Amino acid sequence: LAKTTQPISMDSYEGQEVNITCSHNNIATNDYITWYQQFPSQGPRFIIQGYKTKVTNEVASLFIPADRKSSTLSLPRVSLSDTAVYYCLVGRDSGGYQKVTFGTGTKLQVIP
Amino acid sequence: GAVVSQHPSWVICKSGTSVKIECRSLDFQATTMFWYRQFPKQSLMLMATSNEGSKATYEQGVEKDKFLINHASLTLSTLTVTSAHPEDSSFYICSARVGQLNTEAFFGQGTRLTVV
């Protein structure tokens, strides 16, 4: 499984755009990049997934450069409720399923 | 999205007793479920992969005789912590995938286990 590296923590003011970058230098050809959000004492929640270029949904955007060795999660206009830990995962199929293994994550603190 | 439900949400047990945690996929069939453990301020650690109708696959360092996993149906997997000790106190989370290839995983709300 590809190893990921993220900043341990980030602070942002309410209303600002937040970009969290993840490095995954040994990503494999068939790997997808997935981001999850976790609040304290809750299970992780899927945010977005992508393979290359840019993916956007109603909560975030994911930017992936051509070499796919990194990815950036972009959260537009964050609010206090976005304070959480954000995990970047890169997975590989094995026997028809993908084990989801978490790295250290980035703790985002949104400040009023 | 798909819903994965865990029960109980929290449990306190005495040292030496066993505790069973259930993980259910409510609106889809999950041939594969995953069990994680998370200590305070740490990331999730994958413990084992649970396959319906077959033995679970445990990650290195996880004692299979202590953490018994049963995946008897396509919607239910159970984790039993046997002879629990205080060091087993943790947040246990299950997840299940819809489909097979590179699809998102849905997570349960987690179970807080406290062994006293």
XYZ file of C-alpha atoms in Angstrom:
228
model
C 0.000 0.000 0.000
C 1.310 3.401 -0.922
C 2.479 5.468 2.031
C 1.058 8.937 2.422
C 2.502 12.016 4.075
C 0.350 14.895 5.289
C 0.888 17.872 7.561
C 0.010 16.933 11.104
C -2.094 20.006 11.724
C -3.415 23.196 10.137
C -5.284 26.221 11.379
C -7.643 28.351 9.314
C -10.076 31.172 9.910
C -13.724 30.770 9.141
C -14.670 31.595 5.585
C -11.257 30.893 4.134
C -10.367 28.260 1.590
C -8.248 25.459 2.998
C -5.882 23.334 0.961
C -4.427 20.168 2.449
C -1.702 18.490 0.447
C -0.808 14.832 0.625
C 2.331 13.223 -0.773
C 2.212 9.686 -2.130
C 5.398 9.181 -4.101
C 5.012 5.434 -4.652
C 1.455 5.481 -5.913
C 0.730 2.631 -8.307
C -0.929 2.838 -11.683
C -4.254 1.424 -10.532
C -4.415 3.324 -7.240
C -7.121 5.847 -6.493
C -6.781 8.688 -4.017
C -9.459 9.035 -1.395
C -10.014 11.561 1.363
C -11.956 10.978 4.556
C -13.055 13.270 7.374
C -13.285 12.187 10.987
C -14.852 13.985 13.924
C -13.943 12.957 17.480
C -15.515 9.673 18.572
C -17.065 9.064 15.161
C -16.209 6.857 12.234
C -14.563 8.417 9.181
C -16.757 9.883 6.499
C -15.970 9.789 2.791
C -15.294 13.199 1.257
C -13.990 12.696 -2.245
C -12.124 10.296 -4.482
C -10.137 10.783 -7.661
C -7.647 9.243 -10.033
C -6.199 12.183 -11.959
C -6.692 15.881 -12.749
C -9.552 17.459 -10.842
C -12.634 16.147 -9.133
C -15.287 18.323 -7.534
C -18.355 17.517 -5.507
C -20.691 19.477 -3.272
C -18.256 19.648 -0.355
C -14.722 19.673 -1.775
C -12.381 19.592 -4.725
C -9.479 17.264 -5.278
C -6.537 18.296 -7.416
C -4.159 15.658 -8.706
C -1.143 16.610 -10.847
C -0.119 14.609 -13.864
C 2.536 12.580 -12.016
C -0.023 11.696 -9.301
C 2.663 11.783 -6.620
C 0.652 14.216 -4.590
C -2.903 15.446 -4.228
C -4.558 18.476 -2.694
C -7.892 18.531 -0.948
C -9.526 21.927 -1.201
C -12.300 22.946 1.189
C -14.007 26.177 0.130
C -15.057 28.691 2.791
C -14.589 26.524 5.852
C -16.798 26.836 8.885
C -16.282 25.836 12.510
C -18.008 22.528 11.799
C -15.202 21.591 9.421
C -12.852 21.215 12.371
C -11.849 17.572 12.088
C -9.071 15.209 11.083
C -8.666 14.685 7.354
C -7.098 11.522 6.023
C -5.585 10.961 2.605
C -5.541 7.348 1.470
C -4.067 5.637 -1.533
C -5.155 2.074 -2.062
C -4.390 -0.915 -4.177
C -6.622 -3.777 -5.071
C -5.797 -7.113 -3.577
C -7.868 -10.157 -4.312
C -10.709 -8.026 -5.619
C -10.980 -5.591 -2.713
C -9.100 -2.605 -1.434
C -7.870 -2.435 2.120
C -8.294 1.050 3.464
C -5.277 1.824 5.610
C -5.043 5.185 7.286
C -2.032 7.415 7.681
C -1.570 10.021 10.376
C -4.093 12.492 8.996
C -4.217 16.289 9.217
C -5.987 17.896 12.128
C -7.728 21.007 10.836
C -8.715 23.618 13.396
C -11.075 26.304 12.131
C -10.851 29.503 14.129
C -13.740 31.978 14.479
C -24.838 6.967 0.943
C -24.787 3.438 2.291
C -25.234 3.018 6.037
C -23.094 0.949 8.344
C -24.294 0.596 11.906
C -22.324 -0.540 14.925
C -23.665 -1.746 18.211
C -23.118 -0.886 20.961
C -21.843 2.684 20.681
C -20.038 2.299 23.961
C -19.467 -0.456 26.458
C -17.769 -0.823 29.802
C -16.705 -4.267 30.901
C -14.695 -5.847 33.649
C -11.219 -7.145 33.041
C -11.265 -10.788 31.976
C -14.685 -10.733 30.373
C -15.514 -10.846 26.673
C -17.288 -8.214 24.652
C -19.002 -8.565 21.277
C -19.345 -5.683 18.851
C -21.700 -5.919 15.896
C -21.300 -4.261 12.521
C -24.231 -4.233 10.142
C -24.616 -2.953 6.616
C -28.188 -1.679 6.641
C -28.990 -1.113 3.009
C -26.445 -3.094 1.053
C -24.668 -6.406 1.062
C -21.055 -6.351 2.116
C -18.955 -9.335 1.196
C -16.001 -7.662 2.877
C -15.880 -5.699 6.089
C -12.892 -4.214 7.871
C -12.210 -3.757 11.565
C -10.088 -0.912 12.938
C -8.857 0.179 16.316
C -8.092 3.766 17.209
C -6.328 4.940 20.343
C -6.743 8.549 21.523
C -5.193 11.108 19.201
C -3.936 8.408 16.885
C -4.927 7.230 13.448
C -7.055 4.207 12.680
C -5.174 0.937 12.661
C -6.486 -1.838 10.474
C -6.926 -4.988 12.547
C -8.475 -7.462 10.168
C -10.457 -7.996 7.030
C -13.664 -9.933 7.441
C -14.953 -11.989 4.544
C -18.426 -13.459 4.486
C -18.359 -17.201 4.874
C -14.627 -17.545 5.416
C -11.974 -16.895 8.011
C -10.891 -13.343 8.645
C -7.480 -12.118 7.589
C -5.605 -10.464 10.422
C -2.960 -7.784 10.131
C 0.470 -8.457 11.501
C 0.615 -8.135 15.270
C -3.114 -8.620 15.835
C -3.933 -11.702 17.912
C -6.616 -13.688 16.126
C -7.454 -15.689 19.231
C -8.079 -12.546 21.193
C -10.035 -10.659 18.567
C -12.512 -13.149 17.167
C -14.210 -12.084 13.964
C -17.269 -13.730 12.507
C -18.877 -12.692 9.236
C -21.810 -15.057 9.054
C -23.971 -13.123 6.637
C -23.663 -10.475 3.944
C -24.918 -7.819 6.327
C -23.338 -8.694 9.653
C -19.834 -9.015 11.008
C -18.980 -9.317 14.677
C -15.810 -8.631 16.620
C -15.435 -10.306 19.990
C -12.730 -9.085 22.307
C -11.993 -12.078 24.509
C -10.583 -11.861 28.015
C -10.446 -8.108 27.754
C -7.816 -6.144 29.635
C -7.488 -2.412 30.262
C -4.993 -2.083 27.409
C -7.755 -3.238 25.047
C -9.683 -0.088 25.847
C -9.998 1.726 22.554
C -12.327 2.965 19.851
C -13.267 0.142 17.494
C -14.593 0.976 14.042
C -15.856 -1.201 11.247
C -16.266 -0.406 7.581
C -17.744 -2.043 4.548
C -17.423 -1.497 0.871
C -20.048 -1.408 -1.788
C -18.718 -3.314 -4.724
C -15.102 -4.277 -5.145
C -12.855 -2.005 -7.092
C -11.755 1.357 -5.790
C -15.058 2.415 -4.368
C -15.568 4.349 -1.201
C -15.761 2.575 2.116
C -18.546 3.360 4.557
C -17.758 3.416 8.222
C -19.776 2.670 11.291
C -20.037 5.211 14.072
C -17.545 3.309 16.190
C -17.689 1.562 19.558
C -15.931 2.937 22.602
C -14.698 0.047 24.725
C -13.548 0.694 28.262
C -12.154 -2.197 30.268
C -12.014 -1.631 34.006
